[in-house]
Amino acid sequence: MSSSMKRSWPATLAARLTFWYTGLSTLSFLLVFILAYYLVSAVLLQQVDDDLVEDIEEFNSSFRQLGLEGMWTELEDEVAADGATNVFFQLFNVDADSLRRTADTGWEDVPSPPFESWRPGEDSDPILRSLDLREQEYQARTVYGEIDNGTNRYILQIAEPLEERAEVLELVAGIFLFSLPVFLLLSLTAGWHMSKRSLQGVEEVTATAIEISNGAIGRRVTVGDRGAEIDRLAATFNGMLDKIQILIRGMREMTDNIAHDLKSPLARIRGLAETSLTSHPADPAYEALAGSVIEECDRLLHLINTMLDLAETEAGLRPEVKPLNLSALIRDACELYQDLAQASAITLHCRCEGDVEIEGNRQFLQRLVGNLLDNAIKYTPPGGEVTIQQSLDGDDVLIKVMDTGPGIQTAELPRIFERFYRCDQSRSKPGSGLGLSLAFAIARAHLGSISVDSAVGRGSQFTVRLPLQSR
Ligand code: ADP
């Protein structure tokens, strides 16, 4: 990854979606909680206020029935019953002068009323206030209301701590603090699960694309019930692959047809060159010219034959297979290439004992082994070593061709089995770039595989894996 491409955190889309999902749902949870908290707090306060106003009305009727002293006795009784800190009464005249008050334990710093005189008439609705008193653990609520028996008018103040309300609110906050981590965990799990599920289709498309880039051009993504967007992506991807495959097939057919059509004229040119070689035996200029024409024709015919063989093998038609002694075939090939190896000052080792039998096509397997040996000898510099080794691995037989040559660059490794691909460093050597693609197609036609392990300066090792029994 180039350093200029900055990646935002987190890197995967699934993690990002989870992050956003959790963040937004926690924020909504918080907002809902704040709203609920204020709603509960307002409802509870309203309830307290209603009770206080009701109390004023009750004491007003006591005042009418029992007079001031009778009413005050009732007040004192209530203070005695509830406890001095839990309720407080104070009586004012209409000029807001305090006339008397109940025991003021906890109510020492009750402020003076919020009016200088009580106006009769419409404005005489009870006044409600919250009080923050030093001696009280909780906030308190107070009401100033008019009591009137027709002859006398007074202002009665009733105050009580908002203890119950505070306790309920504490409970609500407690529930919130407890449920927040649980909610966070749940939304994190749900978010992760949901984003993973919705991205599963994308993962599948990626996996298929990887398989295709490794050669499985026939693979397709299954179009299922993963949501319209993902299914559309899968269908578009499949459609694109179909088009590419048709294009590739068309190109292959065209090259194969060209190869086929070139074969006859080339054979004729070769024939003409041969004729002119025999008809002008004494002319060295003609001889050299005709010789090189024949040589070039042979090279081109070899290339064309290889292309046609490759086309046939790649067409997927199973070659005719018969039981054959693979060990003997390898030993024969080794013997055949000994001269070439010697001429290039290369030691060729053949580690192939026993008589391993497989079901295969002799001609094809000879070309497969021949191509690998030919490459190893061709690319290994003089003084090097080439080894061909046969071994058994479960139900398969392995043929390894190892050399002490220049090796292949990692970036080029996946491409060497492609048609006409030649590594940069080997362009000076003779070759067509078709040998390994043919070897690959032959291994595949035998339900086997071919792989390479190589690094620059370390030599190369080609491994062919063939099943012992043709399945
Ligand atoms: P070519 O006709 O060029 O040998 P192949 O298909 O046989 O074509 O091989 C493809 C390319 O792989 C070659 O051009 C060469 O660069 C590389 N290659 C194949 N075998 C070897 C080897 N044993 N050592 C180094 N490079 C190799």
XYZ file of C-alpha atoms and ligand atoms in Angstrom:
498
model
C 0.000 0.000 0.000
C 1.435 3.329 -0.973
C 1.949 5.710 1.902
C -0.024 8.423 0.074
C -3.213 6.337 0.339
C -4.432 7.228 3.783
C -6.792 4.705 5.308
C -9.457 5.885 7.670
C -10.022 3.892 10.798
C -11.432 1.268 11.176
C -10.229 -0.336 7.972
C -12.976 -2.875 7.248
C -16.442 -1.807 6.191
C -18.021 -4.270 8.633
C -16.153 -2.626 11.528
C -17.118 0.849 10.303
C -20.806 -0.082 10.025
C -20.701 -1.646 13.508
C -19.006 1.464 14.854
C -21.659 3.753 13.370
C -24.522 1.505 14.331
C -23.353 1.239 17.951
C -22.596 4.965 18.149
C -25.965 6.039 16.756
C -28.041 3.558 18.730
C -26.217 4.521 21.962
C -26.887 8.173 21.205
C -30.583 7.432 20.626
C -30.643 5.405 23.835
C -29.118 8.378 25.681
C -31.619 10.831 24.189
C -34.571 8.595 25.014
C -33.260 8.243 28.555
C -32.814 12.008 29.040
C -36.330 12.566 27.714
C -37.779 9.865 29.970
C -35.859 11.262 32.958
C -37.248 14.775 32.488
C -40.727 13.454 31.832
C -40.724 11.372 35.033
C -39.265 14.289 36.971
C -41.929 16.708 35.636
C -44.819 14.290 36.277
C -43.647 13.670 39.843
C -43.299 17.392 40.517
C -46.772 17.989 39.162
C -48.067 15.326 41.508
C -46.397 17.001 44.512
C -47.758 20.392 43.424
C -51.296 19.007 43.085
C -51.047 17.500 46.572
C -49.795 20.776 48.045
C -52.614 22.797 46.440
C -55.127 20.207 47.637
C -53.690 20.535 51.167
C -54.214 24.320 51.045
C -57.873 23.749 50.113
C -58.299 21.217 52.908
C -56.801 23.584 55.499
C -58.910 26.391 54.111
C -62.053 24.406 54.875
C -60.661 23.507 58.355
C -60.086 27.219 58.922
C -63.675 27.931 57.986
C -65.064 25.214 60.197
C -62.700 25.251 63.188
C -61.269 28.768 63.112
C -57.579 29.624 63.112
C -56.669 27.845 66.344
C -58.550 24.717 65.383
C -56.822 24.626 62.031
C -53.397 25.253 63.591
C -53.937 22.340 65.990
C -54.543 20.116 62.956
C -51.315 21.407 61.414
C -49.332 20.708 64.561
C -50.821 17.203 64.687
C -49.616 16.562 61.189
C -46.120 17.811 62.013
C -46.079 15.492 65.032
C -47.252 12.557 62.903
C -44.908 13.076 59.925
C -41.876 14.445 61.810
C -40.734 18.056 61.887
C -38.203 17.650 59.077
C -40.812 16.179 56.723
C -43.370 18.976 56.761
C -43.390 22.670 57.602
C -46.151 25.250 57.939
C -45.992 29.013 58.243
C -48.784 31.557 58.514
C -48.558 35.074 57.067
C -50.878 38.018 57.052
C -51.692 39.557 53.679
C -48.736 41.962 54.113
C -46.397 38.967 54.106
C -45.530 39.276 57.800
C -44.867 35.904 59.386
C -47.392 35.292 62.165
C -46.432 31.819 63.328
C -44.562 28.736 62.102
C -44.303 25.089 63.088
C -41.102 23.535 64.486
C -38.350 24.563 62.126
C -35.962 21.610 62.484
C -34.506 21.442 59.005
C -36.430 24.513 57.879
C -34.323 27.231 59.568
C -33.386 28.999 56.351
C -36.766 29.000 54.616
C -36.682 32.244 52.626
C -39.265 35.029 52.971
C -42.275 34.726 50.653
C -41.855 35.879 47.039
C -44.358 38.722 47.467
C -44.702 41.789 49.671
C -48.445 41.720 49.914
C -51.041 39.206 48.769
C -53.410 40.734 46.264
C -56.936 39.432 46.447
C -58.883 38.367 43.402
C -57.623 36.613 40.303
C -53.968 36.653 41.281
C -54.630 34.796 44.485
C -53.785 31.415 42.913
C -51.335 29.430 45.031
C -47.670 30.187 44.342
C -45.340 27.170 44.013
C -41.573 27.294 44.521
C -38.667 24.891 44.873
C -36.344 25.419 47.843
C -32.703 24.427 48.255
C -32.241 24.366 51.984
C -28.999 23.809 53.803
C -30.440 21.491 56.398
C -32.479 19.366 53.995
C -30.931 16.362 52.255
C -33.261 16.771 49.282
C -34.685 19.734 47.456
C -37.994 20.920 48.956
C -41.212 22.200 47.388
C -43.373 24.874 48.914
C -46.774 26.398 48.271
C -48.204 29.759 49.406
C -51.998 29.714 49.359
C -54.798 31.904 50.654
C -57.104 30.807 53.466
C -60.188 32.887 53.947
C -63.206 32.387 56.202
C -65.088 35.441 54.951
C -63.871 37.787 57.710
C -60.140 37.050 57.899
C -57.619 36.334 55.205
C -54.226 34.714 55.765
C -51.515 33.190 53.646
C -50.560 29.615 54.525
C -47.227 28.196 53.485
C -46.770 24.438 53.301
C -43.345 22.927 52.533
C -42.140 19.348 52.198
C -38.957 17.718 50.948
C -39.100 16.138 47.465
C -37.677 12.923 48.888
C -39.858 10.420 47.061
C -39.322 12.132 43.742
C -35.573 12.181 44.265
C -35.634 8.491 45.130
C -37.608 7.569 42.014
C -35.232 9.645 39.864
C -32.225 7.973 41.494
C -33.774 4.614 40.633
C -34.289 5.674 37.011
C -30.654 6.837 36.797
C -29.515 3.572 38.396
C -31.453 1.537 35.847
C -29.853 3.611 33.087
C -26.316 3.116 34.388
C -26.907 -0.605 34.692
C -28.520 -1.008 31.289
C -26.029 1.176 29.379
C -23.170 -1.409 29.220
C -25.693 -4.194 28.498
C -27.200 -2.092 25.705
C -23.746 -1.226 24.371
C -22.759 -4.883 24.265
C -26.019 -5.877 22.620
C -25.876 -3.174 19.966
C -22.220 -3.993 19.297
C -23.066 -7.674 18.790
C -26.165 -6.884 16.740
C -24.276 -4.301 14.647
C -21.397 -6.683 13.968
C -23.732 -9.539 13.122
C -25.872 -7.391 10.828
C -22.991 -5.810 8.947
C -21.269 -9.180 8.585
C -24.468 -10.697 7.227
C -25.117 -7.896 4.795
C -21.508 -7.939 3.559
C -21.408 -11.706 3.190
C -22.430 -11.365 -0.444
C -19.550 -8.959 -1.106
C -17.168 -11.436 0.561
C -18.478 -14.161 -1.739
C -17.946 -11.996 -4.815
C -14.382 -11.307 -3.613
C -13.715 -15.015 -2.958
C -14.967 -15.888 -6.447
C -12.869 -13.114 -7.992
C -9.790 -14.560 -6.224
C -10.611 -18.058 -7.500
C -11.042 -16.681 -11.007
C -7.741 -14.822 -10.865
C -6.184 -18.175 -9.887
C -7.481 -19.690 -13.096
C -11.030 -20.926 -12.350
C -12.634 -18.760 -15.032
C -15.756 -20.942 -15.012
C -16.660 -20.082 -11.382
C -19.724 -17.915 -10.691
C -21.227 -16.255 -7.629
C -24.514 -17.812 -6.556
C -27.377 -15.340 -6.808
C -29.511 -15.999 -3.752
C -31.673 -14.107 -1.342
C -29.158 -11.735 0.186
C -30.923 -8.486 -0.594
C -31.507 -6.810 -3.947
C -28.265 -4.751 -3.900
C -25.987 -7.742 -3.283
C -27.886 -9.945 -5.727
C -27.590 -7.230 -8.361
C -23.845 -7.042 -7.718
C -23.562 -10.845 -8.028
C -25.643 -10.912 -11.225
C -23.640 -8.041 -12.786
C -20.396 -9.712 -11.813
C -21.533 -13.024 -13.325
C -22.699 -11.270 -16.498
C -19.319 -9.552 -16.833
C -17.551 -12.894 -16.406
C -19.734 -14.519 -19.052
C -18.761 -11.776 -21.482
C -15.068 -12.087 -20.639
C -15.233 -15.853 -21.029
C -16.916 -15.566 -24.428
C -14.244 -13.064 -25.457
C -11.402 -15.302 -24.287
C -12.946 -18.298 -26.027
C -13.347 -16.263 -29.199
C -9.730 -15.107 -29.076
C -8.506 -18.635 -28.469
C -10.566 -20.026 -31.290
C -9.216 -17.322 -33.559
C -5.568 -18.016 -32.684
C -6.167 -21.748 -32.994
C -7.761 -21.255 -36.413
C -4.903 -19.021 -37.547
C -2.416 -21.632 -36.334
C -4.281 -24.299 -38.224
C -4.453 -22.245 -41.420
C -0.752 -21.387 -41.246
C 0.291 -24.985 -41.014
C -0.239 -25.970 -44.670
C 1.416 -22.909 -46.340
C 4.352 -23.275 -43.975
C 4.723 -26.926 -44.854
C 4.632 -25.942 -48.536
C 7.327 -23.245 -48.052
C 9.455 -25.795 -46.253
C 8.947 -28.222 -49.131
C 9.956 -25.539 -51.666
C 13.080 -24.712 -49.684
C 14.006 -28.372 -49.599
C 13.465 -28.656 -53.365
C 15.655 -25.625 -54.064
C 18.327 -27.097 -51.752
C 18.434 -30.248 -53.879
C 18.186 -28.386 -57.215
C 21.130 -26.010 -56.457
C 23.460 -28.299 -54.509
C 26.608 -26.513 -55.599
C 25.583 -22.937 -54.724
C 26.594 -22.233 -51.107
C 24.514 -18.992 -50.981
C 21.352 -20.860 -51.971
C 22.232 -23.682 -49.617
C 22.563 -21.320 -46.634
C 19.377 -19.464 -47.529
C 17.315 -22.612 -48.032
C 18.834 -24.066 -44.817
C 17.745 -21.137 -42.698
C 14.282 -21.082 -44.354
C 13.864 -24.752 -43.416
C 15.095 -24.035 -39.871
C 12.667 -21.142 -39.389
C 9.819 -23.188 -40.870
C 10.608 -26.025 -38.457
C 10.566 -23.609 -35.549
C 7.229 -22.138 -36.669
C 5.733 -25.570 -37.316
C 6.824 -26.694 -33.868
C 5.168 -23.601 -32.392
C 1.984 -24.205 -34.347
C 1.879 -27.878 -33.377
C 2.331 -26.974 -29.740
C -0.487 -24.426 -30.002
C -2.792 -26.961 -31.594
C -1.899 -29.598 -28.994
C -2.559 -27.041 -26.304
C -5.907 -26.101 -27.824
C -6.867 -29.759 -27.982
C -5.804 -30.449 -24.411
C -7.461 -27.301 -23.090
C -10.698 -28.128 -24.902
C -11.309 -30.439 -21.965
C -11.506 -33.645 -23.972
C -9.983 -36.396 -21.840
C -6.984 -37.919 -23.620
C -6.989 -41.593 -24.250
C -5.476 -43.135 -21.127
C -3.866 -46.520 -20.672
C -1.944 -48.059 -17.766
C 1.704 -47.127 -18.212
C 4.961 -47.345 -16.303
C 5.602 -43.742 -15.324
C 8.991 -44.524 -13.726
C 10.224 -46.050 -16.970
C 8.872 -43.068 -18.928
C 10.828 -40.657 -16.666
C 14.012 -42.756 -16.907
C 13.709 -42.799 -20.726
C 13.229 -39.025 -20.834
C 16.276 -38.592 -18.610
C 18.375 -40.679 -20.963
C 17.097 -38.697 -23.917
C 18.098 -35.378 -22.322
C 21.518 -36.577 -21.054
C 23.233 -35.482 -24.287
C 21.646 -32.032 -24.225
C 22.641 -31.656 -20.552
C 26.204 -32.698 -21.257
C 26.432 -30.304 -24.174
C 25.401 -27.502 -21.790
C 27.843 -28.738 -19.084
C 24.978 -29.597 -16.744
C 24.748 -32.663 -14.516
C 21.375 -34.344 -14.870
C 20.354 -36.600 -11.964
C 17.527 -39.069 -12.262
C 16.109 -40.194 -8.914
C 13.452 -42.493 -10.122
C 13.498 -46.060 -8.870
C 10.816 -48.720 -9.010
C 7.963 -49.142 -11.432
C 5.119 -46.813 -10.580
C 2.132 -47.483 -12.784
C -0.479 -44.856 -13.575
C -3.263 -44.473 -16.049
C -2.209 -41.835 -18.526
C -1.513 -40.811 -22.073
C 2.078 -41.709 -22.943
C 2.600 -39.053 -25.590
C 1.221 -36.283 -23.396
C 3.206 -37.302 -20.339
C 6.391 -37.522 -22.407
C 5.840 -33.916 -23.507
C 5.112 -32.827 -19.953
C 8.321 -34.345 -18.567
C 10.247 -33.277 -21.668
C 9.145 -29.637 -21.394
C 10.140 -29.413 -17.744
C 13.553 -31.016 -18.357
C 14.088 -28.893 -21.440
C 13.373 -25.678 -19.499
C 15.554 -26.704 -16.553
C 18.509 -27.466 -18.836
C 17.895 -24.414 -21.030
C 17.757 -21.877 -18.163
C 20.432 -23.367 -15.878
C 23.901 -21.943 -16.565
C 26.845 -24.282 -17.306
C 28.168 -26.131 -14.270
C 24.704 -26.360 -12.709
C 22.609 -29.342 -11.746
C 19.179 -30.581 -12.765
C 17.394 -33.317 -10.855
C 14.225 -35.178 -11.696
C 12.690 -37.112 -8.864
C 9.671 -39.314 -8.520
C 7.924 -40.013 -5.194
C 4.602 -41.218 -3.865
C 2.275 -39.091 -1.779
C -0.886 -40.876 -0.680
C -2.949 -41.653 -3.762
C -0.762 -39.416 -5.929
C 2.583 -39.607 -7.588
C 4.826 -36.548 -7.533
C 7.330 -35.662 -10.258
C 9.745 -32.957 -9.175
C 12.113 -31.206 -11.548
C 14.668 -29.122 -9.665
C 17.463 -26.976 -11.014
C 20.199 -24.685 -9.758
C 19.302 -22.040 -12.333
C 18.548 -18.327 -11.994
C 15.094 -18.802 -10.447
C 11.936 -16.846 -11.240
C 10.841 -13.576 -9.690
C 7.908 -13.882 -7.280
C 5.859 -11.364 -9.279
C 6.246 -13.473 -12.435
C 5.453 -16.846 -10.842
C 1.656 -16.724 -11.307
C 2.065 -15.855 -14.990
C 4.526 -18.444 -16.264
C 1.748 -20.958 -16.991
C -0.018 -18.463 -19.256
C 0.139 -18.884 -23.021
C 3.091 -17.067 -24.609
C 4.324 -15.678 -21.303
C 8.103 -15.458 -21.111
C 9.975 -13.899 -18.190
C 11.998 -10.789 -19.058
C 15.310 -12.421 -18.197
C 14.754 -15.383 -20.550
C 13.923 -13.542 -23.732
C 17.467 -14.094 -25.006
C 16.936 -17.892 -24.896
C 15.026 -19.696 -27.649
C 11.429 -20.513 -26.786
C 7.816 -19.693 -27.425
C 6.286 -19.286 -23.975
C 3.999 -22.232 -24.624
C 5.903 -25.095 -22.953
C 4.577 -24.561 -19.450
C 1.006 -23.833 -20.557
C 1.036 -27.143 -22.375
C 2.501 -28.874 -19.291
C -0.248 -27.250 -17.198
C -2.988 -28.374 -19.599
C -1.590 -31.937 -19.709
C -1.463 -32.179 -15.909
C -5.065 -30.910 -15.774
C -6.194 -33.350 -18.440
C -4.826 -36.138 -16.189
C -6.815 -34.661 -13.262
C -3.544 -33.589 -11.715
C -1.818 -30.282 -11.104
C 1.479 -28.527 -11.553
C 3.038 -25.997 -9.212
C 6.282 -24.093 -8.952
C 8.455 -23.019 -6.095
C 11.202 -20.635 -7.054
C 13.109 -17.567 -5.984
C 15.696 -15.507 -7.792
C 19.180 -16.970 -7.260
C 17.813 -20.089 -5.540
C 16.841 -22.185 -8.558
C 13.417 -23.558 -9.363
C 11.393 -26.585 -8.455
C 8.427 -27.682 -10.554
C 6.131 -30.264 -8.986
C 3.653 -32.304 -10.991
C 1.023 -34.168 -9.007
C -0.842 -36.969 -10.794
C -3.401 -39.362 -9.369
C -2.287 -43.012 -9.401
C -5.754 -44.120 -10.465
C -7.562 -42.120 -13.102
C -10.851 -41.368 -11.309
P 9.684 -20.901 -22.934
O 9.467 -21.401 -24.288
O 9.987 -19.459 -22.864
O 10.621 -21.736 -22.139
P 7.694 -21.860 -21.039
O 6.203 -21.773 -21.051
O 8.285 -23.190 -21.011
O 8.216 -21.001 -22.242
O 8.193 -21.047 -19.774
C 7.694 -19.764 -19.508
C 8.754 -18.921 -18.837
O 8.993 -19.425 -17.523
C 10.094 -18.968 -19.506
O 10.168 -17.971 -20.483
C 11.067 -18.713 -18.382
O 11.224 -17.314 -18.210
C 10.362 -19.248 -17.184
N 10.908 -20.580 -16.783
C 10.389 -21.778 -17.075
N 11.130 -22.756 -16.510
C 12.161 -22.151 -15.883
C 13.283 -22.622 -15.110
N 13.490 -23.918 -14.880
N 14.116 -21.689 -14.569
C 13.911 -20.370 -14.778
N 12.875 -19.866 -15.489
C 12.022 -20.738 -16.033
